[in-house]
Short mmCIF file of C-alpha atoms in Angstrom, two decimals:
data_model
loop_
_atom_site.label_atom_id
_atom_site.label_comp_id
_atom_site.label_asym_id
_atom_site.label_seq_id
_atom_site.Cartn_x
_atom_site.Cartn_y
_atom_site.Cartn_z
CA UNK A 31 -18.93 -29.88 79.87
CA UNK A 32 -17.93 -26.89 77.76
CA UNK A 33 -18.92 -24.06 76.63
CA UNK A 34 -18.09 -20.78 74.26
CA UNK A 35 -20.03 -17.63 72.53
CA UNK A 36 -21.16 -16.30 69.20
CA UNK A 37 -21.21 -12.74 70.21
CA UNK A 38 -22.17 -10.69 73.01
CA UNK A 39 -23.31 -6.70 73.45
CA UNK A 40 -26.11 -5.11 72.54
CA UNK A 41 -26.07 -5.94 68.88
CA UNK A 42 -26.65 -9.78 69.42
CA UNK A 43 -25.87 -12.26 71.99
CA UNK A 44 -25.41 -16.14 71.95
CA UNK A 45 -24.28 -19.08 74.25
CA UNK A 46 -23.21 -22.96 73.27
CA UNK A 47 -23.38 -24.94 76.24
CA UNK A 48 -22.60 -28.80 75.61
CA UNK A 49 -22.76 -31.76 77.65
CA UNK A 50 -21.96 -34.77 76.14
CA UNK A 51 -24.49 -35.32 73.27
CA UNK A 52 -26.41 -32.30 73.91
CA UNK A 53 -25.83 -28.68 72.85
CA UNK A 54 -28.15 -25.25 73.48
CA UNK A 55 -27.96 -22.41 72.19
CA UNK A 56 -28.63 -19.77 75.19
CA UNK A 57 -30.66 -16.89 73.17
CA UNK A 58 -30.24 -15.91 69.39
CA UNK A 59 -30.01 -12.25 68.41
CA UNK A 60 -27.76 -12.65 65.32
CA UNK A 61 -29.94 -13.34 61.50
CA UNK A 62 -29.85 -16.88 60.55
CA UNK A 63 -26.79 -16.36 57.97
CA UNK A 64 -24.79 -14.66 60.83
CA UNK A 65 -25.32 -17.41 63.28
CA UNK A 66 -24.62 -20.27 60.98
CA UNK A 67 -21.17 -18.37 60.17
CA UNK A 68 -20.64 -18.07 63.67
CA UNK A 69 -21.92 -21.68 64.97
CA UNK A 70 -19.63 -22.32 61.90
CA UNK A 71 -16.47 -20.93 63.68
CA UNK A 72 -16.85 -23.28 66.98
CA UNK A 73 -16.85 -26.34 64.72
CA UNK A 74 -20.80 -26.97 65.08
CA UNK A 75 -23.39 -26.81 61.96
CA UNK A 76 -27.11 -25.65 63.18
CA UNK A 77 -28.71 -29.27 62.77
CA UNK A 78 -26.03 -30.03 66.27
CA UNK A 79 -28.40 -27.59 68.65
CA UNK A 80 -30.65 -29.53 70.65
CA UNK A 81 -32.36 -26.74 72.00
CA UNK A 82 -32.56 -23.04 72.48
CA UNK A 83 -33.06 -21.10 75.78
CA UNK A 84 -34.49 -17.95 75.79
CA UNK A 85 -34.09 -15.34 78.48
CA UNK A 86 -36.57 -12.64 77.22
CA UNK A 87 -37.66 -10.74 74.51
CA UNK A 88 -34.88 -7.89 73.29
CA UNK A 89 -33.96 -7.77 70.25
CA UNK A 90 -30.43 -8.54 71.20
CA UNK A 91 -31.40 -12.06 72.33
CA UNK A 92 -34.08 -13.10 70.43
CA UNK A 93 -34.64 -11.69 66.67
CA UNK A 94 -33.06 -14.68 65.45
CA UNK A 95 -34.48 -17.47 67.35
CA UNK A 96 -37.57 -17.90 65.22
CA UNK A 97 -36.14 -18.17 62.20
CA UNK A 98 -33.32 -20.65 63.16
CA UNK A 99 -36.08 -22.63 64.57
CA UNK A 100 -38.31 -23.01 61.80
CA UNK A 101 -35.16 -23.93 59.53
CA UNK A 102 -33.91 -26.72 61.33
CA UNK A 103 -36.90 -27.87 63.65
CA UNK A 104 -35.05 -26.56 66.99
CA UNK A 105 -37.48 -26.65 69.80
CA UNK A 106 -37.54 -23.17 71.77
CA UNK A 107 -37.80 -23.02 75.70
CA UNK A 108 -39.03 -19.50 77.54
CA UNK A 109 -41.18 -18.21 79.98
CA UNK A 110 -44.61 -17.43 79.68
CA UNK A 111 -43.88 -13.69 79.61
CA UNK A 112 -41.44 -13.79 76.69
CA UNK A 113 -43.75 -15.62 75.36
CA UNK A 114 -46.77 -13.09 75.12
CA UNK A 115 -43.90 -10.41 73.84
CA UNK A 116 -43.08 -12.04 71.07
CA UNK A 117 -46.17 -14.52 70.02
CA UNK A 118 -46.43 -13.40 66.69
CA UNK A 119 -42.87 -14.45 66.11
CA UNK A 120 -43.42 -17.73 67.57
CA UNK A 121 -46.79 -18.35 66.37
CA UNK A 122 -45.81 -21.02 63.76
CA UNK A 123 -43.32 -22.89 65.61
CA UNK A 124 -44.35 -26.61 66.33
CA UNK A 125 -41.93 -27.18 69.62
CA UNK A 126 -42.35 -24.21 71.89
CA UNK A 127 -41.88 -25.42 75.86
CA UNK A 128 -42.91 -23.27 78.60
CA UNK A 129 -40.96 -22.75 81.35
CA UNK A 130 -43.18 -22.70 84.46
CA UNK A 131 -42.76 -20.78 87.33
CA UNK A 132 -38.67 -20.93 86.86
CA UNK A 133 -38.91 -24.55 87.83
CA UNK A 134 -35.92 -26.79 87.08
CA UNK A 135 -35.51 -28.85 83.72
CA UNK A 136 -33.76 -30.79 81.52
CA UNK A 137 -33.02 -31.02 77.96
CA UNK A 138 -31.17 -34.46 77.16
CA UNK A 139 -27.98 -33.77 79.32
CA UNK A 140 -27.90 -30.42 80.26
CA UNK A 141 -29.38 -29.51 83.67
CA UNK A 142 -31.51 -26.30 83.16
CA UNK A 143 -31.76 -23.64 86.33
CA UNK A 144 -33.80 -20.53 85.81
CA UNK A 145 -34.14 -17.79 87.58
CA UNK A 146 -35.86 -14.83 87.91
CA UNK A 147 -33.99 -10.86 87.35
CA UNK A 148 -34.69 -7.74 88.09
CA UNK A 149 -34.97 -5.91 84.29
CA UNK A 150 -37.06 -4.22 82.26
CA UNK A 151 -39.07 -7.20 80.25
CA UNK A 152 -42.10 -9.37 80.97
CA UNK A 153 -41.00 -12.20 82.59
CA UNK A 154 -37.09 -12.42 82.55
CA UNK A 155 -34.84 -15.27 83.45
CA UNK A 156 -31.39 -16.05 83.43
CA UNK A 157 -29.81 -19.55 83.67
CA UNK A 158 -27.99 -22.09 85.26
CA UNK A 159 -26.46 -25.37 83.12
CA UNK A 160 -25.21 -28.21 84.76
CA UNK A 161 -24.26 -32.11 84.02
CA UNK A 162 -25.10 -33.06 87.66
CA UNK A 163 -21.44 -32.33 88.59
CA UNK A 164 -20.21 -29.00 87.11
CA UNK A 165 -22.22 -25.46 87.02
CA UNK A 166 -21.90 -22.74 84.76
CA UNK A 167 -23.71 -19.60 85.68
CA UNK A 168 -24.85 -16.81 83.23
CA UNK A 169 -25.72 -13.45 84.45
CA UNK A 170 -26.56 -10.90 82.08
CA UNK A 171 -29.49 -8.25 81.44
CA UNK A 172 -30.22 -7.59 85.26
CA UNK A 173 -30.27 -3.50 86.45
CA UNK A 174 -29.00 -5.34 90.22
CA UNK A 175 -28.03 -8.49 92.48
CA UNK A 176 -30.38 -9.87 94.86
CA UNK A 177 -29.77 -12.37 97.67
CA UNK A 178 -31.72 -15.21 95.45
CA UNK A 179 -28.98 -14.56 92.53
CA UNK A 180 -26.32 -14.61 94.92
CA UNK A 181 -27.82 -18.01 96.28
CA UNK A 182 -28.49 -19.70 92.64
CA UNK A 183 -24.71 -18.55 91.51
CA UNK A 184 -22.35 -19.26 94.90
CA UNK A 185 -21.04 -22.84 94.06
CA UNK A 186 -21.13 -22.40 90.04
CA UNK A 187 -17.75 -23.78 88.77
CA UNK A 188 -17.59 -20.98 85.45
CA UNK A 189 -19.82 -17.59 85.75
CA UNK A 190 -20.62 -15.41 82.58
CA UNK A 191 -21.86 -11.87 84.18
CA UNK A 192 -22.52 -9.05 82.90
CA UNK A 193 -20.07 -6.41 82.93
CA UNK A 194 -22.27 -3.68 80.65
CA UNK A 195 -20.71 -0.25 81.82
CA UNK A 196 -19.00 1.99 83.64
CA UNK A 197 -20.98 4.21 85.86
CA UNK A 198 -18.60 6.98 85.46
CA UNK A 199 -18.39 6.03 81.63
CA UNK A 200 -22.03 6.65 81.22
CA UNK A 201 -22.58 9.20 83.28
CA UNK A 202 -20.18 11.53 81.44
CA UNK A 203 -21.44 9.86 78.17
CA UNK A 204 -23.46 11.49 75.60
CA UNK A 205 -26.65 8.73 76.03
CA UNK A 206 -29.54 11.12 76.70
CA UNK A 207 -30.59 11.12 80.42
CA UNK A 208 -33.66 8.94 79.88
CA UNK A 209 -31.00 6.03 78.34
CA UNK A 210 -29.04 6.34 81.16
CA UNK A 211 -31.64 6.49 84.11
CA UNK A 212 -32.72 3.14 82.00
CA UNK A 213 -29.42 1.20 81.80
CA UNK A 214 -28.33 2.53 85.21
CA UNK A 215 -31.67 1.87 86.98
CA UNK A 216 -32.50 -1.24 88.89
CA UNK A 217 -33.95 -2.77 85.90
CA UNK A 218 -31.37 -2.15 83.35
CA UNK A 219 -27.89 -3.32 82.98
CA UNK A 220 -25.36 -4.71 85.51
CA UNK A 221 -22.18 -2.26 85.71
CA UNK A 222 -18.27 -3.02 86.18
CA UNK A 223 -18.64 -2.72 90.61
CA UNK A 224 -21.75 -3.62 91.08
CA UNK A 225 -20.75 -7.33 89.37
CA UNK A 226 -17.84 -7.42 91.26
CA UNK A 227 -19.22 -6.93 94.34
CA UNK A 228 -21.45 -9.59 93.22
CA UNK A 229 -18.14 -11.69 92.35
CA UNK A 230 -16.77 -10.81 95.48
CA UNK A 231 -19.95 -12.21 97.98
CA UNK A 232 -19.97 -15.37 96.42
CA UNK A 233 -18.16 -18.83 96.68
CA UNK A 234 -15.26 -18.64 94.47
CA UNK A 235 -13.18 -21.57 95.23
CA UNK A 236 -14.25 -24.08 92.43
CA UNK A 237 -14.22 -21.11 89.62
CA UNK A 238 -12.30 -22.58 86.53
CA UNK A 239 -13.74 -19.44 84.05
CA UNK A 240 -15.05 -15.89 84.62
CA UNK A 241 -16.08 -13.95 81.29
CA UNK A 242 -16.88 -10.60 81.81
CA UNK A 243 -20.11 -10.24 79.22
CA UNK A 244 -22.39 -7.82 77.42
CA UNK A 245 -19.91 -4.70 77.59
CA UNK A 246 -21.62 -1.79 76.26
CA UNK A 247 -18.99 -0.33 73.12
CA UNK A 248 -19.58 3.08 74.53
CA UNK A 249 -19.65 3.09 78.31
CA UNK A 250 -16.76 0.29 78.71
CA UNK A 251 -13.56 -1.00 77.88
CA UNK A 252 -12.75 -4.65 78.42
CA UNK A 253 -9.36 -3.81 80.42
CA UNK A 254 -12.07 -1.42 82.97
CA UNK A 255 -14.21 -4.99 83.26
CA UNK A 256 -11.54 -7.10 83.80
CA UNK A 257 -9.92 -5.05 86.42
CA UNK A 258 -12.53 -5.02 88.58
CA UNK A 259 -13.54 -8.25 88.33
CA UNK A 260 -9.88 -9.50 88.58
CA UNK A 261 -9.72 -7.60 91.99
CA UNK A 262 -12.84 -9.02 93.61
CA UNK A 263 -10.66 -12.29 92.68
CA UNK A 264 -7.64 -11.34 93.37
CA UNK A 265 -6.56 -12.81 90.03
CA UNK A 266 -4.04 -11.39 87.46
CA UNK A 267 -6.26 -9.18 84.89
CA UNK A 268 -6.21 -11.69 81.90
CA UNK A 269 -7.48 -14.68 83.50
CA UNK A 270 -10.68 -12.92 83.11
CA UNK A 271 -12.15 -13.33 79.80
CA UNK A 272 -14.16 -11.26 78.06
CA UNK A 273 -17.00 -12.04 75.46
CA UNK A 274 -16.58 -10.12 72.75
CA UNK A 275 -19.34 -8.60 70.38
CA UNK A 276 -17.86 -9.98 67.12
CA UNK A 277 -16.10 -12.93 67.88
CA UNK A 278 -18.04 -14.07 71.35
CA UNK A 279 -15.22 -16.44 72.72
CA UNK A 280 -13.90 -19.82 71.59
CA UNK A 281 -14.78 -22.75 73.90
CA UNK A 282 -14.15 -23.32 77.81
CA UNK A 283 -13.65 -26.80 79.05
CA UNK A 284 -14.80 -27.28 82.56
CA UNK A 285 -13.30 -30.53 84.48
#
């Protein structure tokens, strides 16, 4: 089991995860030329994605997933929220899969986990992958933790959590008050403490990877993310990764 990113932030975000034969593509907010480049870069061409998994309907994760659908044929799996936000998108596309009440699933030999988040969108969810073995949690796009997140992400062997600012960052920032009660607020965006706190309350003996994701450009650094992540580990700084906006991260092998 591996995986790696295309790019993650607010102005796209994208996830390979592969198990043996089978690749997804967790959301697609890149245009179809930019994620070909970038699927490009990880050695994969777009006609290698099984499947792609959506976690709800910002821009940021889903403006491309239509199109790269319709070109190559790639069913589409979301919730029945995301689904009403973005039907006109999605009206046209012949393998759209509902996923029903954030019930387990599989897609050839990836183990799918949803679960529900506390943001501001219809009917979020965030995910799980697994080969029956080995877990890889992502956490992004969630305002706060809550004891069922905690639960779904304690025994996960790699975690990719959102890191998207720092509280004193955006406080002192020059985001208008409304932006910041919104990506501060309970349904907005996970900051630096409050994910390592997360980090801290969980299970962390079989973690091989920790990526520290969707860091706002203006209210973060990587180094601040790391830091705090690395000392709810007790880890040197750089074994944290970080998923960067333009280049995403190259691919994580999990044994």
């Amino acid at each position: 089991m591996r995986f790696a990113c295309l790019g993650s932030g607010s102005r796209g975000n994208g996830l390979v995860v592969e198990v043996a034969n089978t690749r997804l593509l967790l959301d697609c907010g890149f245009t179809l030329k930019e994620t070909v480049i970038r699927l490009m870069r990880l050695g994969l061409e777009p006609g290698m994605i099984d499947g792609i998994v959506v976690t709800h309907e910002h821009d940021d994760h889903v403006s491309g997933v239509a199109r790269f659908a319709r070109k190559f044929g790639t069913p589409v799996w979301l919730t029945h929220g995301t689904l009403r936000s973005t039907r006109k998108a999605f009206a046209l596309l012949p393998r759209v899969n509902i996923i029903e009440d954030y019930q387990r699933f599989s897609i050839g030999d990836i183990e799918v986990e949803p679960y529900p988040v506390p943001h501001d969108a219809q009917e979020p969810a965030q995910f799980v992958f697994g080969d029956g073995a080995l877990r890889l949690g992502v956490l992004t796009d969630t305002g706060c933790s809550t004891p069922h997140i905690e639960a779904i992400l304690r025994h996960c062997h790699a975690l990719v959590l959102e890191c998207n600012h720092d509280a004193q960052m955006l406080a002192n920032g020059n985001y208008p008050q409304s932006l910041k009660r919104r990506v501060g607020g309970r349904l907005g965006h996970l900051e630096n403490a409050a994910s390592a706190n997360l980090l801290a309350s969980l299970d962390c003996s079989r973690l091989q990877h920790v990526i520290a994701a969707h860091l706002s450009q203006k209210n973060n650094t990587p180094l601040l993310a790391q830091t705090m992540l690395s000392g709810a580990l007790n880890c040197e700084v750089d074994w944290i990764g970080v998923a960067d906006q333009s280049d995403g991260f190259s691919w994580r092998q999990l044994l």
